[in-house]
XYZ file of C-alpha atoms in Angstrom:
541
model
C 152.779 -41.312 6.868
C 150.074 -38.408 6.361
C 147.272 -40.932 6.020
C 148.594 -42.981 8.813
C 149.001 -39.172 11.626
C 145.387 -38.967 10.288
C 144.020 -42.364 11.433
C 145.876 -42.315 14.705
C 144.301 -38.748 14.971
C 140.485 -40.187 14.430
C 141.173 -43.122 16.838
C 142.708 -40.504 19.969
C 139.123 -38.340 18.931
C 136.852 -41.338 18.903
C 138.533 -42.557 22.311
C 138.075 -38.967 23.937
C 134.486 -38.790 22.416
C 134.018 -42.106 24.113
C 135.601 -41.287 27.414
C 133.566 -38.094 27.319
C 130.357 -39.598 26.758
C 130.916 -42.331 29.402
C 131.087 -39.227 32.314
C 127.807 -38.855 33.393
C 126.030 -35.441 33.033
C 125.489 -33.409 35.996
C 122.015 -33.110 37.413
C 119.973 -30.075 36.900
C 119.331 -29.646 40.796
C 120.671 -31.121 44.261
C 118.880 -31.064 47.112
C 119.857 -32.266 50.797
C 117.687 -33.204 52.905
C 118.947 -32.949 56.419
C 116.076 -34.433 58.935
C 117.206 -33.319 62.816
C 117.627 -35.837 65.360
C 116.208 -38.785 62.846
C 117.419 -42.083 64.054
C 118.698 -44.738 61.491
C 115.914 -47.054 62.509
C 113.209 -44.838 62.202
C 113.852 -46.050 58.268
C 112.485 -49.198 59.467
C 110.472 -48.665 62.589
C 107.386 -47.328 61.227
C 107.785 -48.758 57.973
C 104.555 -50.690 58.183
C 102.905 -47.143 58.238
C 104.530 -45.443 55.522
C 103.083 -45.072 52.326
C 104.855 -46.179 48.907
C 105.822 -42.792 47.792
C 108.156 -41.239 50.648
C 110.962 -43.575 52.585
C 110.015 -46.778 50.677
C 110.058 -44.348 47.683
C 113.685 -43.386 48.246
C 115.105 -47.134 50.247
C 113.232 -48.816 46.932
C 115.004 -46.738 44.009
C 117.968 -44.880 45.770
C 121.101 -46.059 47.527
C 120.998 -46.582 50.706
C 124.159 -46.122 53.687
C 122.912 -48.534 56.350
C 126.116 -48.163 58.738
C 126.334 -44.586 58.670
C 128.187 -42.808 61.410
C 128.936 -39.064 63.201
C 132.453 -39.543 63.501
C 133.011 -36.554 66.486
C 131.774 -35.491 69.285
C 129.784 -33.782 70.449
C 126.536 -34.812 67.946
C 125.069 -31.350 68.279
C 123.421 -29.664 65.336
C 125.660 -27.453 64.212
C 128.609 -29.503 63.867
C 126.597 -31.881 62.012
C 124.889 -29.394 59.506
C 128.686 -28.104 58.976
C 130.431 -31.782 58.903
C 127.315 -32.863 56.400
C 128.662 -29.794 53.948
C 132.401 -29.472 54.098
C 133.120 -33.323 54.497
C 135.770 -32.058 58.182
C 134.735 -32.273 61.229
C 134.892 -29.863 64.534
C 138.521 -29.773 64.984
C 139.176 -28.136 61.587
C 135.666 -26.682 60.638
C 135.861 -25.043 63.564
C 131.933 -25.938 64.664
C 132.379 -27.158 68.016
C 129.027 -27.258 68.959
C 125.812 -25.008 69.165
C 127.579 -22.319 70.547
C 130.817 -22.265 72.826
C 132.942 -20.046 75.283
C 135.030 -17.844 73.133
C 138.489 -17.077 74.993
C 139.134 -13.834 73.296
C 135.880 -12.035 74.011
C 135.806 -13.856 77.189
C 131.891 -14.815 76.685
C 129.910 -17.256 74.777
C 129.535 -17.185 71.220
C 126.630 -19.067 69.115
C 127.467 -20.589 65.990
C 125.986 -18.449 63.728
C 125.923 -14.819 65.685
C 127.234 -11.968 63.686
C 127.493 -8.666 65.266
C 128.545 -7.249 62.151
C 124.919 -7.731 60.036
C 120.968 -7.441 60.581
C 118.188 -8.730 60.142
C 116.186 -8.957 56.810
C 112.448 -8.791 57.165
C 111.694 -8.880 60.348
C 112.566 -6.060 63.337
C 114.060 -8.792 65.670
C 117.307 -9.923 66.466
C 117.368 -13.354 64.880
C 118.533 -12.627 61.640
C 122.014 -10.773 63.061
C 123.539 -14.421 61.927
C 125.790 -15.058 58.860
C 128.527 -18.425 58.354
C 131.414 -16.332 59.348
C 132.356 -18.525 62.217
C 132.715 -21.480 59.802
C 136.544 -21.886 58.662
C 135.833 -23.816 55.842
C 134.572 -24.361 52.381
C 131.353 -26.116 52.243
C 130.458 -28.352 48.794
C 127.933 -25.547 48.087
C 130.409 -23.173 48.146
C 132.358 -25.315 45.885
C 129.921 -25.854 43.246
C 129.377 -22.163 43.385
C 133.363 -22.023 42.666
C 133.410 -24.428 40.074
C 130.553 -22.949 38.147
C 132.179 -19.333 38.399
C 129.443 -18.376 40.552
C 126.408 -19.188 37.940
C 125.274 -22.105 40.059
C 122.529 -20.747 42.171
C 122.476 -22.039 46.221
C 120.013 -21.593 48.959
C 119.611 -23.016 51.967
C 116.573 -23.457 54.258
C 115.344 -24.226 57.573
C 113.302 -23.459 61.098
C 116.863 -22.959 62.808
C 119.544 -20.533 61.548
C 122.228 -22.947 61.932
C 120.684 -25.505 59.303
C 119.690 -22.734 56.863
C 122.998 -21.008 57.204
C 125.918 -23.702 57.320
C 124.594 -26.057 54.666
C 124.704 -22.920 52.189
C 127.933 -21.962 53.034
C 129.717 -18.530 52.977
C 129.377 -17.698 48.840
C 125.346 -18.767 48.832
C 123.090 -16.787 47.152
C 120.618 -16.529 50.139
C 119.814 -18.611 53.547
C 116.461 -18.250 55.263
C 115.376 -19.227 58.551
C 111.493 -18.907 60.764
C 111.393 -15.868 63.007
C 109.658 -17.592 65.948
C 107.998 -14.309 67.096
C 106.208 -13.794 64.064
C 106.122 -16.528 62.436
C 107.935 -15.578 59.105
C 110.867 -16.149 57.025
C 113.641 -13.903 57.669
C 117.398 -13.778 56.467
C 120.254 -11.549 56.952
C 122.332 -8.357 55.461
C 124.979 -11.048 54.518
C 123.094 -12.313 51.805
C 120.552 -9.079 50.641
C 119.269 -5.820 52.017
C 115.671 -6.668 51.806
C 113.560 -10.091 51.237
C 112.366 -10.849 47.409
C 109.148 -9.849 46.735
C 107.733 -13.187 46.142
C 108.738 -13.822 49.904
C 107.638 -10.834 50.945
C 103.877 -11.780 49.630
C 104.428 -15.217 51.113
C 104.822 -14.458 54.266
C 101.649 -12.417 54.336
C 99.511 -15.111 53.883
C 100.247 -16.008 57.281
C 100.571 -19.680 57.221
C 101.715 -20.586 60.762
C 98.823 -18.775 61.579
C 96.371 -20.991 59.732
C 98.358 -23.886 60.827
C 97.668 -23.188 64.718
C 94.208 -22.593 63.962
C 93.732 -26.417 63.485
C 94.531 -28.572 66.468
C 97.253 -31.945 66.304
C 95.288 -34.910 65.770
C 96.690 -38.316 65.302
C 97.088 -38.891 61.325
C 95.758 -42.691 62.175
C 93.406 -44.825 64.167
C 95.469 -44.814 67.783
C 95.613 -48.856 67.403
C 97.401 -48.488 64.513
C 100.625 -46.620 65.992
C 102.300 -50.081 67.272
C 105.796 -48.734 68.061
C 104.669 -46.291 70.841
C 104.419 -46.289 74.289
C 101.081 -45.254 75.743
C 100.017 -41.407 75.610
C 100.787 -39.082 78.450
C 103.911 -40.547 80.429
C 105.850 -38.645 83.061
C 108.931 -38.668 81.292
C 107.467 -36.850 78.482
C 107.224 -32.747 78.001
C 104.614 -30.403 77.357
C 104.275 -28.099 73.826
C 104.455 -24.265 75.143
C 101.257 -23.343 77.408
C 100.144 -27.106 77.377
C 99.774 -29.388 80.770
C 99.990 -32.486 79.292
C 101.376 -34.342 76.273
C 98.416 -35.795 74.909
C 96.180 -36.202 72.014
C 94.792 -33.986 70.647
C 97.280 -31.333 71.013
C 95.276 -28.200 71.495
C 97.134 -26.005 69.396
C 94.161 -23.683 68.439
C 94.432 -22.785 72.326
C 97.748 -21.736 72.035
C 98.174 -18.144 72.813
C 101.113 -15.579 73.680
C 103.724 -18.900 72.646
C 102.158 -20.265 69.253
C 104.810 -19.228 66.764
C 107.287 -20.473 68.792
C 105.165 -24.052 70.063
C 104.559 -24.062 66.000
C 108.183 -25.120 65.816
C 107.184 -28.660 67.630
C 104.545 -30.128 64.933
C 104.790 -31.810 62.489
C 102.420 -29.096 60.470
C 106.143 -27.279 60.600
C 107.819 -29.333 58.278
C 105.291 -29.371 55.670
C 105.536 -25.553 56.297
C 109.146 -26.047 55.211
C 108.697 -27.974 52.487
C 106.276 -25.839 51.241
C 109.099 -23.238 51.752
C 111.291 -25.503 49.566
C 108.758 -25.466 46.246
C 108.499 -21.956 46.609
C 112.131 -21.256 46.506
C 112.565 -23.677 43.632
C 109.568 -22.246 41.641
C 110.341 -18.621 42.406
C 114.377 -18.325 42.041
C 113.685 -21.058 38.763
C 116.382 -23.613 40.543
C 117.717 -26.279 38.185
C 116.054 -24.291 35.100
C 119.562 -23.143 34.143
C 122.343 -24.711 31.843
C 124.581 -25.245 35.545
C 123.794 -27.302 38.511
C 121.564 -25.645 41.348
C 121.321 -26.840 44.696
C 119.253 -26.115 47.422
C 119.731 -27.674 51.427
C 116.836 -27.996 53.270
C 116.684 -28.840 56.995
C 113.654 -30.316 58.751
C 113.539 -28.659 62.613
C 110.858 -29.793 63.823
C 111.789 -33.267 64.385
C 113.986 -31.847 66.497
C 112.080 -29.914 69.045
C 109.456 -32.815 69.067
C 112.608 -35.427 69.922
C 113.262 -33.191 72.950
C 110.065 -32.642 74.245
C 108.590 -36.110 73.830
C 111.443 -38.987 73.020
C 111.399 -41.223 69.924
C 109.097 -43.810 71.743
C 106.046 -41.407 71.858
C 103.126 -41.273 70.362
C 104.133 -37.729 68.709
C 107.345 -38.683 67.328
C 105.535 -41.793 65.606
C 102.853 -39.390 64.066
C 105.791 -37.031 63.121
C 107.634 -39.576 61.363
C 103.998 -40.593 59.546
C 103.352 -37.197 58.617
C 107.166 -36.290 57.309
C 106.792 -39.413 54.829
C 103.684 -37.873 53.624
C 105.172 -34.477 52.868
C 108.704 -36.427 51.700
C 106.220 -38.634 48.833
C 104.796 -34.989 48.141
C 108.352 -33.392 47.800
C 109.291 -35.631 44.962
C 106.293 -35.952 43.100
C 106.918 -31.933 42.981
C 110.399 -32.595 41.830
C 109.591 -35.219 39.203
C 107.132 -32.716 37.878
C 108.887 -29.736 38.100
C 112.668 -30.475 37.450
C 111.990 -33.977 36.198
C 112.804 -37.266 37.168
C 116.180 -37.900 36.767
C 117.245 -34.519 36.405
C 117.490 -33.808 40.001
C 119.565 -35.629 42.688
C 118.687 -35.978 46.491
C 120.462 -36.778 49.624
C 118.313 -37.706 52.813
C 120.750 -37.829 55.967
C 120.401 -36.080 59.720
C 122.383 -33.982 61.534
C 122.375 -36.813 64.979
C 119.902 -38.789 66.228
C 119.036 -39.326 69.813
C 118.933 -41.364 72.708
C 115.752 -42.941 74.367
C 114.487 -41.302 77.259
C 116.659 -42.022 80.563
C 112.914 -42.479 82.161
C 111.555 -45.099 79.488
C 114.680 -46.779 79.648
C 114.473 -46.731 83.201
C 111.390 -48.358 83.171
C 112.333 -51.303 81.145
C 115.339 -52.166 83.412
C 117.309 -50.959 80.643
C 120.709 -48.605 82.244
C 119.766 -44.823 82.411
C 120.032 -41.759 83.842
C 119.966 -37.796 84.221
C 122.003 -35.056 85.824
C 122.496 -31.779 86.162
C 125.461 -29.748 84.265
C 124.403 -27.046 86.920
C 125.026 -28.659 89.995
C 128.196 -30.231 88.779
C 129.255 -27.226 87.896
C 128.497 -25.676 91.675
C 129.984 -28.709 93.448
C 132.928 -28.449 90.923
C 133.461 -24.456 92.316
C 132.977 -25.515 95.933
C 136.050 -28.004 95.310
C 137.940 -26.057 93.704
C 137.599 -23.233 95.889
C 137.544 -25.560 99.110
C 140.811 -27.069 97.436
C 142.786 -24.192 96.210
C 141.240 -21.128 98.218
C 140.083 -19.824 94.037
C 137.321 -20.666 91.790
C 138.351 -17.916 89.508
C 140.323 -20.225 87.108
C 136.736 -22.389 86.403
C 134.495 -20.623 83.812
C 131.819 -22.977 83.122
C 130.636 -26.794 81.740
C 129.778 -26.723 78.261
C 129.446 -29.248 75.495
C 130.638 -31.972 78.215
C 133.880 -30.105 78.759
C 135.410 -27.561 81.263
C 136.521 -24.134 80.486
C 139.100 -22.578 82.234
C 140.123 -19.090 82.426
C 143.258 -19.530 79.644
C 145.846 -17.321 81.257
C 145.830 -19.570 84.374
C 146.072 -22.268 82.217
C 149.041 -20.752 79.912
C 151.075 -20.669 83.414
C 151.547 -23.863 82.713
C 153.342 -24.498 86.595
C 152.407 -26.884 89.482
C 149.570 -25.019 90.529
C 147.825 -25.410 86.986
C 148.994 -29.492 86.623
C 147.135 -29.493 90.018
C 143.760 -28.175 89.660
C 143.243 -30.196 86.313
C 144.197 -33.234 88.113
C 141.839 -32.342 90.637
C 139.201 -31.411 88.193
C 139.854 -34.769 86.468
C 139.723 -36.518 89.410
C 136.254 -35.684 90.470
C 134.729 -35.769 87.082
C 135.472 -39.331 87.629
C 134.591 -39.595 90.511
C 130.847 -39.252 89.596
C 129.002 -42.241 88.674
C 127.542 -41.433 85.318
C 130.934 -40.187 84.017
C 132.924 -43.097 81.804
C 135.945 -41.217 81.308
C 137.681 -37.784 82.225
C 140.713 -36.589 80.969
C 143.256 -33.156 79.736
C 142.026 -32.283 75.892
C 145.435 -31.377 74.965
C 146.522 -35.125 75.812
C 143.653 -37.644 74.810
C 145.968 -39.611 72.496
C 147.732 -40.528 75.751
C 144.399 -41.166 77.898
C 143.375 -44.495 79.119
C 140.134 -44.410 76.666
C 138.516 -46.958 73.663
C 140.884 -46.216 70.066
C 136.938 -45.476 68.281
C 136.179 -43.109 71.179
C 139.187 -41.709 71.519
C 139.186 -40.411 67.361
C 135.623 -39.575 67.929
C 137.277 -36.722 70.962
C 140.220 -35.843 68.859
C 137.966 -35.346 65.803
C 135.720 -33.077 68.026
C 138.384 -31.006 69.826
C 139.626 -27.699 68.658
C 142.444 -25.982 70.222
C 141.257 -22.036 69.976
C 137.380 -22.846 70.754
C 137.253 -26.338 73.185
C 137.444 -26.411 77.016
C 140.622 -27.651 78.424
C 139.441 -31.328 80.025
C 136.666 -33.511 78.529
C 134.441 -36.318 79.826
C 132.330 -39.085 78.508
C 128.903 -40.358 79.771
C 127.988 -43.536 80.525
C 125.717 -45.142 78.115
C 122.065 -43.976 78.260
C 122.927 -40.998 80.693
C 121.823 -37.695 79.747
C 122.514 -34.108 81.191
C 118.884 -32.363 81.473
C 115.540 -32.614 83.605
C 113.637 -35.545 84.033
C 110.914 -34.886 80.987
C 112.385 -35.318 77.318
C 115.516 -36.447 75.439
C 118.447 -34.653 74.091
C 122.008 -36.177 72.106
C 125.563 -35.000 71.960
C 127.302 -38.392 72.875
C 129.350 -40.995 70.716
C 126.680 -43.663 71.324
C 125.262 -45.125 68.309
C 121.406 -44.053 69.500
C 123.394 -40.796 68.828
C 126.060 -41.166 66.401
C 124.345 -43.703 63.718
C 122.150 -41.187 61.235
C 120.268 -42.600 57.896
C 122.133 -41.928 54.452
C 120.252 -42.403 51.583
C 120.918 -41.283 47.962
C 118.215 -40.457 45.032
C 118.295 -39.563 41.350
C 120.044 -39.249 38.811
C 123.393 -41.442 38.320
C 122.394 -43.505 41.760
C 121.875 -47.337 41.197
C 119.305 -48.960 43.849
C 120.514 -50.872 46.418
C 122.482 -50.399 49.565
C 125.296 -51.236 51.732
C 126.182 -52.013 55.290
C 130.023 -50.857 55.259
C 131.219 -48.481 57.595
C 130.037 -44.890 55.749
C 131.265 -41.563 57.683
C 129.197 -38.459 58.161
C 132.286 -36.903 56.177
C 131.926 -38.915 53.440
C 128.599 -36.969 52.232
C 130.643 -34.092 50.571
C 133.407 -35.622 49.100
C 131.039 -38.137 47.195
C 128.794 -34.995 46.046
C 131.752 -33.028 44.704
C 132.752 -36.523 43.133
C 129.172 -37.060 41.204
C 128.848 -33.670 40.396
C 132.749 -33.274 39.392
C 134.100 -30.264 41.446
C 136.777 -29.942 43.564
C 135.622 -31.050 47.304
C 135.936 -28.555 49.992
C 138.940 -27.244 51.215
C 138.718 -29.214 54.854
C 137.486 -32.241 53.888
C 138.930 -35.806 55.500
C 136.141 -38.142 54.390
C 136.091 -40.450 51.643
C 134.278 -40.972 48.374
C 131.745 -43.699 48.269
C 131.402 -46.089 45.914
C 127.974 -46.163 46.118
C 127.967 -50.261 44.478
C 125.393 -52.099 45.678
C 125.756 -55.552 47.500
């Protein structure tokens, strides 16, 4: 019987043993890798001009998402930093957009502000920001949990927002560019004063150095295939420029160059650059736990805005990015090395064409002004109802009212938002208006409907909602901008790298809010505390 307790006892270890071994080790060091405002198709669009070490690099030996998808609205940044990290979206993370109208203060409140803390190595205002407004856990915070804390997390980025939210609220340290001097700052939240080692790196004055040089195209012009022609009227102008053309003048640049620094490419290598410091200096992934460090690239951003993805700039952007992407991993593979790290490419929205490009290819566009709907909106209402008081402003394609009219929930209330509804639309680049608080009921597409519900939050939305047409904007006439359900909006790249990720790809329907429970899933940790989305299988086809 003894011998026989014994055997059974050496078949239940070997089993375990084997069970054990078959659970893949975690990887010395995430990264994500948030590019803002990258389309999908820029994966493929200027594929014939990237090299073999960047995007091919990663679509050739990762996993590739093809039918990725924001699954809210409104695609702003900061809900898609946040819904990238805690796996939720808007209506339970609490991120509504960039910044919103905040009924109990009765003004508007930015994502990230923070009354409560300062700045950290700089004497401006721009580092009084902290996660506080989040609601949620984010999967750094959860690694940070499951780890008891000895898992080191950073985040970095031009903008606040995507240095901030990606690190959640237990991170070791965010950092974000000070646009009026051109440095790395961070907060009280995280530390009282900068490191040293980026204290000494920001007085080497890079951006400085960087505007010195003016923007050239990386390539012969005839090589850049999927542009339009240089210099069209639909385009913007960099800060203290008259014209977007080649070269950019940057060395010319005066009183606005740390902030016009922002719009070149020469700012993401900047932030890469950033990243290999921070891995070198704080010794990421040189530990016995899992590290991981977000990084957000801004600067695709600001040059989608100015210029629109059919420029010449966005092209050389894109170019340039895969250049500093193949020079990214080569540092990891050297540094950490390869297939001790794992990396996540995705982006927080993309963005739609230019309503003026479109325009000229016959294609259905358009722009308008949130300002003078707004005014003819308060003429109505006064006109209508003798009051504008009850209308406090148009924000994130939704109207505000003042919530104590709105509580009186009597005739005169049913009324106005009828009326408001009504002549929302009325106007003819308006698809659909309707009451927030009864969408489910509205006459309104089931996928764009969850897309509204997803995005809606009771304590920090407006009160009634509307949906643009397709390809209609509201901004000038010069640039691009995003925020709608649209796919030139909604459908974002997700690609996976490293260590435990098989090549291939697939083209079934992945969510935005499927990135964190998938990470907690690889690198076996609980996944954050408001997370809806699903784990991928990640099997390729």
């Amino acid at each position: 019987m003894k011998k026989i307790l014994c055997l059974l006892s050496v078949i239940c270890f070997q089993h375990l043993s084997a069970q054990q071994r078959n659970i893949p080790s975690r990887p010395k060091l995430v990264v994500g890798l948030v590019i803002d405002q990258m389309r999908w198709d820029y994966l493929y669009r200027f594929k014939s001009n990237y090299g073999k070490e960047g995007f091919a690099r990663l679509m050739s030996e990762g996993f590739s998402c093809e039918n990725t998808m924001v699954p809210y609205v409104p695609t702003y940044t900061a809900p898609g930093h946040s819904s990238i990290y805690t796996g939720s979206v808007p209506a339970i993370n609490g991120i509504v957009g960039n910044d919103w109208y905040d009924f109990d203060s009765k003004k508007n409140r930015y994502c990230t502000e923070d009354s409560t803390v300062n700045t950290v190595g700089s004497l401006s205002v721009l580092g009084k920001m902290s996660p506080r407004n989040l609601l949620v856990t984010t999967v750094t915070d959860e690694l940070r949990l499951a780890t008891n804390f000895k898992s080191k997390v950073i985040g970095i980025s031009l903008k606040d927002r995507g240095a901030i939210l990606p690190a959640g609220h237990a991170a070791n340290a965010a950092y974000w560019y000070d646009d009026t001097n051109g440095r790395w700052i961070s907060s009280t939240y995280y530390q009282s004063q900068l490191p040293s080692w980026l204290t000494n790196y920001n007085e080497k004055n890079w951006v400085e150095k960087a505007m010195a040089n003016d923007w050239n195209l990386l390539l012969p012009k005839e090589k850049y295939g999927q542009s339009s022609e240089d210099n069209k009227p639909y385009e913007g102008n960099l800060p203290e420029e008259k014209s977007p053309v080649f070269p950019h003048r940057l060395s010319q640049i005066n009183k606005a160059r740390f902030s016009a620094f922002k719009y070149t490419p020469f700012a993401s290598t900047y932030t890469f650059n950033m990243a290999k410091e921070v891995i070198t200096q704080e010794k990421m992934g040189a530990g016995d736990v899992t590290d991981m460090l977000t990084v957000s690239i801004s600067s695709t951003d600001y040059a989608g805005h100015t210029f629109g993805p059919n420029s010449l700039e966005i092209e050389d952007t894109y170019l340039r990015l895969d250049k500093d992407i193949a020079e990214f991993l080569q540092f990891l593979d050297a540094k950490i090395g390869k297939g001790n790290y794992l990396l996540f490419l995705t982006a927080d929205h993309a963005g739609a064409h230019v309503p003026g490009f479109a325009e000229e290819h016959n294609i259905p566009a358009g722009n308008y002004s949130s300002g003078t709907l707004s005014k003819e909106l308060k003429d109505l209402l006064l006109l209508k109802f003798g009051s504008d008081t009850m209308f406090i402003k148009i924000q994130n394609n939704q109207v505000y009212l003042d919530e104590s009219f709105v509580n009186r929930r009597d005739e005169m209330t049913a009324k106005v938002k009828q009326t408001i509804i009504q002549f929302l639309s009325d106007q003819p680049f308006v698809a659909f208006a309707f009451s927030n608080d009864n969408i489910s009921n509205a006459t309104i597409p089931q996928p764009i409907k969850e897309r509204l519900i997803n995005g809606y939050n009771v304590k920090r939305s407006g009160q009634i909602g509307y949906v643009l047409e397709p390809g209609y904007i509201g901004m000038g006439n010069t640039g691009t901008t995003h925020g709608a359900w649209n796919p030139y909006d909604a459908h974002i790249p997700l690609v996976w790298f490293g260590k435990n990720i098989k090549a291939g790809h697939t083209n079934k329907e992945t969510l935005m809010t499927d990135i964190a429970p998938t990470l907690s899933a690889l690198l076996h940790i609980q996944m954050p505390n408001g997370s809806v989305g699903k784990v991928l299988p990640l099997i390729p086809e």
